Coordinates of C-alpha atoms and ligand atoms in Angstrom, one line a residue:
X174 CA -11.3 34.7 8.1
X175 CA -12.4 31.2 7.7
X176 CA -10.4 28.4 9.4
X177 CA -8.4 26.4 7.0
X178 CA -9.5 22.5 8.2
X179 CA -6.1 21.1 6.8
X180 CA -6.7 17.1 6.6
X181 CA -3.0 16.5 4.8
X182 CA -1.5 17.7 8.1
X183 CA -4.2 16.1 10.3
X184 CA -4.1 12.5 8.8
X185 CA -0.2 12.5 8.7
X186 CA -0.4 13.2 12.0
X187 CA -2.0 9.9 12.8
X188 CA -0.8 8.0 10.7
X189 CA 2.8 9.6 12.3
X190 CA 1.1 7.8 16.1
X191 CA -0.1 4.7 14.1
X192 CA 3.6 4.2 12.9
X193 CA 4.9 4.8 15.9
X194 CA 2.4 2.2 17.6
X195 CA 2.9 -0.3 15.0
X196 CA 7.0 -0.2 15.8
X197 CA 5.8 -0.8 19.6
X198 CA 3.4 -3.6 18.3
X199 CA 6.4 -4.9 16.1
X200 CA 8.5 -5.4 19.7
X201 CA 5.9 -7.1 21.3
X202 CA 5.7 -9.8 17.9
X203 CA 2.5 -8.2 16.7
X204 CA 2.7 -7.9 12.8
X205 CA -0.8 -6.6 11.2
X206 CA -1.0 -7.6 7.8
X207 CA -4.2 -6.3 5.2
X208 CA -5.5 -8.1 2.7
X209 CA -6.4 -5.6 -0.2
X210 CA -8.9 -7.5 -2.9
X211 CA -9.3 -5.8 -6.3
X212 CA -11.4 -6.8 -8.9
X213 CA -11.1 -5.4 -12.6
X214 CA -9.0 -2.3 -13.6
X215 CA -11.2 0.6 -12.5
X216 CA -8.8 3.8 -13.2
X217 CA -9.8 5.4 -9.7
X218 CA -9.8 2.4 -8.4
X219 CA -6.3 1.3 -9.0
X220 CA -5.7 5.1 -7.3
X221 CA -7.2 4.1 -4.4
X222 CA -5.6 0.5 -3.6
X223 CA -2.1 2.2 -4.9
X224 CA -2.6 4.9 -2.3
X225 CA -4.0 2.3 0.5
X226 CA -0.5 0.0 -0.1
X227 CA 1.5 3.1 -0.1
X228 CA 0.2 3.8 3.6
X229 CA 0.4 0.0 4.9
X230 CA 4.5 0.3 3.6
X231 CA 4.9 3.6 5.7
X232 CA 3.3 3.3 8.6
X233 CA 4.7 -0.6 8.7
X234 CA 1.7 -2.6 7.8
X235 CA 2.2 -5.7 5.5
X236 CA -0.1 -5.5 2.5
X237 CA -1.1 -8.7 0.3
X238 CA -2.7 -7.5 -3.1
X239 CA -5.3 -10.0 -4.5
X240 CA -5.9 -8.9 -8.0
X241 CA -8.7 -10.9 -10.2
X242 CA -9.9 -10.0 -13.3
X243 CA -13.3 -8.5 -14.5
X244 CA -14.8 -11.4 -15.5
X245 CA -14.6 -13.2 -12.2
X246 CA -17.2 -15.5 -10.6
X247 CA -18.9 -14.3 -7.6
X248 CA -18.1 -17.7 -6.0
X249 CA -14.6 -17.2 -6.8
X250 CA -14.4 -14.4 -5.6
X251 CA -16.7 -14.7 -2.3
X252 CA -14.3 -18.3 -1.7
X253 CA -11.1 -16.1 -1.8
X254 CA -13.0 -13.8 0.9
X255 CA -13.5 -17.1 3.0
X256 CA -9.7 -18.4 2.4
X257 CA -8.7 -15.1 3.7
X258 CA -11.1 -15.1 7.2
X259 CA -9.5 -18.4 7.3
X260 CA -6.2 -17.0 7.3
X261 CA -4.7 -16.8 10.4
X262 CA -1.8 -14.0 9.6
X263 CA -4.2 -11.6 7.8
X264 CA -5.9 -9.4 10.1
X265 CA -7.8 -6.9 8.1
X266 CA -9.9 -7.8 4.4
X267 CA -10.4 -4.9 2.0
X268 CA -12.6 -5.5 -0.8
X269 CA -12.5 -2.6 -3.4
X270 CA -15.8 -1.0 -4.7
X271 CA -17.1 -0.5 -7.0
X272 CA -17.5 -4.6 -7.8
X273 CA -18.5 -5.8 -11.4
X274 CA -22.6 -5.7 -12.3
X275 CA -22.4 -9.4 -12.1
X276 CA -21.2 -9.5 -8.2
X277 CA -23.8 -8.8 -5.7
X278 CA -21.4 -6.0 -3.5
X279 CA -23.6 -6.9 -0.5
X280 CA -23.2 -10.8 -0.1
X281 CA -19.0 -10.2 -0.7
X282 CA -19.3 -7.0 2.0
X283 CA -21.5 -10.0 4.5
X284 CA -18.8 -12.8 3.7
X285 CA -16.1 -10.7 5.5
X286 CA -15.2 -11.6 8.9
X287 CA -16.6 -9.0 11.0
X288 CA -13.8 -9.3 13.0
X289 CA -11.8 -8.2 9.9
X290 CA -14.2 -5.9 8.4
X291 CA -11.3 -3.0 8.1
X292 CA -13.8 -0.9 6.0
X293 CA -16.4 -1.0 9.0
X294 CA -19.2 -2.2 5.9
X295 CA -20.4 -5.6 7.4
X296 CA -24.0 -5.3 8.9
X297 CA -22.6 -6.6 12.5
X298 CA -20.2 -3.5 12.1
X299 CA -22.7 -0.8 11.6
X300 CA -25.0 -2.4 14.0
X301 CA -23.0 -2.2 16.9
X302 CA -22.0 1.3 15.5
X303 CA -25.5 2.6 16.1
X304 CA -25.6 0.9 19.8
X305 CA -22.6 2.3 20.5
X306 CA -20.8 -0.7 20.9
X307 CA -16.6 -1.0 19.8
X308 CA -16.5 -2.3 16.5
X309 CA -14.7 -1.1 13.0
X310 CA -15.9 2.4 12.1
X311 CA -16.4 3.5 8.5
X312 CA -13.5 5.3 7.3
X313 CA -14.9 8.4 6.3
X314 CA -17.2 9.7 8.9
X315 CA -14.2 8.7 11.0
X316 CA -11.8 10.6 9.5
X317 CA -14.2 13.6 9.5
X318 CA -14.9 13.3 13.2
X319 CA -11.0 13.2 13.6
X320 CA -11.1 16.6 11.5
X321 CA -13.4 18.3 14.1
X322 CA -11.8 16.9 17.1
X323 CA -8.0 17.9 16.4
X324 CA -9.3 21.0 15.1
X325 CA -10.7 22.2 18.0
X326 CA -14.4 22.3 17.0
X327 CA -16.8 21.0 19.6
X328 CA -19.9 18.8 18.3
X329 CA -21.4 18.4 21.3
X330 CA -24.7 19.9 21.5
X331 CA -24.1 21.4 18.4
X332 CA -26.7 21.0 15.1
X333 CA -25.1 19.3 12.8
X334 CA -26.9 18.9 9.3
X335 CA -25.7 15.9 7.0
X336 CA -26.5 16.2 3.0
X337 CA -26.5 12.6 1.7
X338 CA -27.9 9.5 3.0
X339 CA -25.2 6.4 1.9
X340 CA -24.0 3.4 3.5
X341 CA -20.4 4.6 3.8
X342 CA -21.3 8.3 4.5
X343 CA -24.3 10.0 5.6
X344 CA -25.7 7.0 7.8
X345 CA -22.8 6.2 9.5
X346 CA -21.5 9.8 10.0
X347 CA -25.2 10.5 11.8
X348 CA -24.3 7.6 14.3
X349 CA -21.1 9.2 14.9
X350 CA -22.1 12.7 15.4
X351 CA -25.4 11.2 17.8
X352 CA -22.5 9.6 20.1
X353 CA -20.4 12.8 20.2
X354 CA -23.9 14.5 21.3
X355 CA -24.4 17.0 18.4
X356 CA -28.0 17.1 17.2
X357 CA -28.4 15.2 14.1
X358 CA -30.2 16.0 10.7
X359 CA -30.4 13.5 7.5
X360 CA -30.9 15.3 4.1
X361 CA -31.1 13.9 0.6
X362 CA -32.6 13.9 -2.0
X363 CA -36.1 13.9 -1.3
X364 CA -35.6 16.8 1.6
X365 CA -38.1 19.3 0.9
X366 CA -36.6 23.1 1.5
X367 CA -33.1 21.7 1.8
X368 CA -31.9 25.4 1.9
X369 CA -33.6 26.0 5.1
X370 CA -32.8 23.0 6.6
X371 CA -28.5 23.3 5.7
X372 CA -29.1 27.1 7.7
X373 CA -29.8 25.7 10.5
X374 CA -26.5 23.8 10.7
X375 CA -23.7 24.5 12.9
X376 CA -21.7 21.8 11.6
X377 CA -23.0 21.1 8.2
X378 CA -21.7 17.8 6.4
X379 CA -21.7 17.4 2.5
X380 CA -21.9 14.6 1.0
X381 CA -24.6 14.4 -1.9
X382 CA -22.1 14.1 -5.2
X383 CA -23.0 17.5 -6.9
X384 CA -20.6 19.7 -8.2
X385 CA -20.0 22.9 -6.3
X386 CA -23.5 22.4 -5.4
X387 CA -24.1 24.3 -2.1
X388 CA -23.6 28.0 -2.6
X389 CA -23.0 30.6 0.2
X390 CA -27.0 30.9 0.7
X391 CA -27.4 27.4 2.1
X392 CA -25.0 28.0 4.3
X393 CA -25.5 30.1 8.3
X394 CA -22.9 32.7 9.1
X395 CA -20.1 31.0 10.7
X396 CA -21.1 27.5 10.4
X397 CA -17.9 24.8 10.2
X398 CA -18.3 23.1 6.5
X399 CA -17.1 19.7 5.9
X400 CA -17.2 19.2 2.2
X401 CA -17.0 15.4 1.5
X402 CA -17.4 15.7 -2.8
X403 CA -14.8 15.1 -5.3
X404 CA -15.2 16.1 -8.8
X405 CA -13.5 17.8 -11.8
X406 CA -14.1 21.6 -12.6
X407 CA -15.0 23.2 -15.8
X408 CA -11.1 23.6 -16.0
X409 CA -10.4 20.1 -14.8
X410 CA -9.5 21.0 -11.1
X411 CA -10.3 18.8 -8.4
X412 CA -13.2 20.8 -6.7
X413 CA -16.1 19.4 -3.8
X414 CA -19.6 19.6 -3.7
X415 CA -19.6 23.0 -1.8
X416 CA -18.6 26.0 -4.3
X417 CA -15.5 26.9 -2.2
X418 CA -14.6 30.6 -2.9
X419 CA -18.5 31.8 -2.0
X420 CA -19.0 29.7 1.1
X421 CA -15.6 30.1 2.4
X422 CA -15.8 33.5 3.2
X423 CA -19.4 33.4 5.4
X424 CA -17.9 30.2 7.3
X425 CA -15.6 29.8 10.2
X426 CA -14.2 26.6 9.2
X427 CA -14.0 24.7 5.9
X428 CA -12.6 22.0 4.4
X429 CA -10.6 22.3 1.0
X430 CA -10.7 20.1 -1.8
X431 CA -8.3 18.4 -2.6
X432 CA -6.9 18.1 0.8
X433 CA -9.5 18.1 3.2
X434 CA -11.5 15.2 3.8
X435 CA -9.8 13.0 1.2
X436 CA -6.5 12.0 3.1
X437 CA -8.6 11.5 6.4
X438 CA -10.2 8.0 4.7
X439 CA -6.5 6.3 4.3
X440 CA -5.6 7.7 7.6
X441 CA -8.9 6.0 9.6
X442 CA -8.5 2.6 7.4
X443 CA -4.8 2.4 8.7
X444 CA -6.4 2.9 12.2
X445 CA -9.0 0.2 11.5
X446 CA -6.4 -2.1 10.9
X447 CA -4.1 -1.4 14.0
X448 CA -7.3 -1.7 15.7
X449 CA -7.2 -5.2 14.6
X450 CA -4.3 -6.3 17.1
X451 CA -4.7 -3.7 19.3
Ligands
GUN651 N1 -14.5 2.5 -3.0 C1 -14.6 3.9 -2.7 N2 -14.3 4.1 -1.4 C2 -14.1 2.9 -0.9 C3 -13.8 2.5 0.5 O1 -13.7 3.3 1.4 N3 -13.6 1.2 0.7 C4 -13.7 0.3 -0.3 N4 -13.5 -1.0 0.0 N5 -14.0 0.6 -1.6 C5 -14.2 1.9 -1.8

């Protein structure tokens, strides 16, 4: 029977510590504050910052919404991201993505502060993440290493397959799993006999944005899945990349969607921002 990798109990036990630290911080006359930038209306989007506040107010972070409209200027926008490095009681700057076709998402994503790049995007960030150096970590690979670790799953050593090659996922989870020791493999979507490649995998890590895409024969007996998709079924349930009910039962650890790698992302950005006055 496959292990159930439950991240709704994992990442509300952080963010339970980060609470608990942020009360200690409190006493000491530390007070993080997180400035969360949203441009437009996007549906999911609004999800996300909503969910993002929600955590600051529990675990005791103050949150100051920016919200501009669609049709902003890029200058505007990149001179609001200045004003806020400049601003010397917000610690953390979250800019919500997707931006507008007329913003260039890279130039806002450089104008952050490194020093309060929460989202672990900025180009200093993910360089000294691939020397190994301290520095914000990209919420999602974070979160997922968090997954392994508290659920007794060893990377070390281990072969660890990754399906997707993006800036917030695949690269930065391979720079993760190098510095835990596991042995690291980048698919996408120009991998020639991916099928071959995802059996080798003792930790195998999905993340190419394909419906219930990975079936039970891309998948070794026993392997841990982490399944980082998010989608709609055919009867509008939330499903991942991996088809769940045929993998499940060949693994010996999976994550579920909804509930598996989704929660982990709030949790490590709440982390990221204690970080910031730790
Ligand atoms: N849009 C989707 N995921 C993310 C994220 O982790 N951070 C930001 N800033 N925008 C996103």
């Amino acid at each position: 029977m496959a292990q159930l990798i439950d991240g709704k109990k994992i990442s509300s036990e952080i963010k339970e510590e980060l609470k608990a630290e942020v009360e200690a911080l409190k006493r000491q006359g530390k007070e993080i504050c997180l400035a969360v930038v949203q441009v437009g209306q996007d549906p999911a989007s609004c999800v996300y910052v909503n969910n993002k506040k929600k955590a600051c107010a529990y675990i005791g972070i103050r949150s100051e919404a920016y919200e501009l409209p669609e049709t902003v200027g890029e200058e505007e926008l990149l001179a609001l991201v200045e004003k806020l490095n400049q601003a010397g009681h917000v610690n953390g700057i979250l800019v919500q993505l997707p931006l507008p076709a007329h913003i260039d998402e890279d130039k806002v994503i450089r104008a952050i502060s490194p020093d309060k790049d929460v989202d672990g995007f900025h180009p200093v960030s993910v360089g000294r993440l691939w020397i190994g150096e301290p520095g914000f970590l990209s919420c999602t690979p974070a979160g997922i290493i968090q997954l392994l670790k508290r659920s007794g799953i060893s990377i070390d050593g281990k072969e660890c397959v990754i399906v997707g090659r993006s800036n917030i996922v695949g690269k930065p989870m391979a720079a993760l799993l190098l510095r835990e020791h596991a042995t690291v493999t980048v698919a996408h979507s120009h991998t020639k006999n991916l099928k071959e490649i995802t059996n080798r995998a003792d930790i195998l890590i999905v993340a190419m944005g394909k419906r219930q895409f990975i079936g039970a024969d891309y998948v070794k007996d026993g392997a841990v899945v982490i399944d980082v998709g998010m989608h709609r079924d055919e009867n509008n349930k939330l499903c991942g990349d991996v088809a769940f009910a045929q993998v499940c039962e060949k693994t010996s650890a999976i994550t579920p969607v909804p509930g598996g790698v989704g929660p982990m992302t709030i949790a490590m950005l709440m982390n990221n921002c204690v970080q910031t006055v730790r």
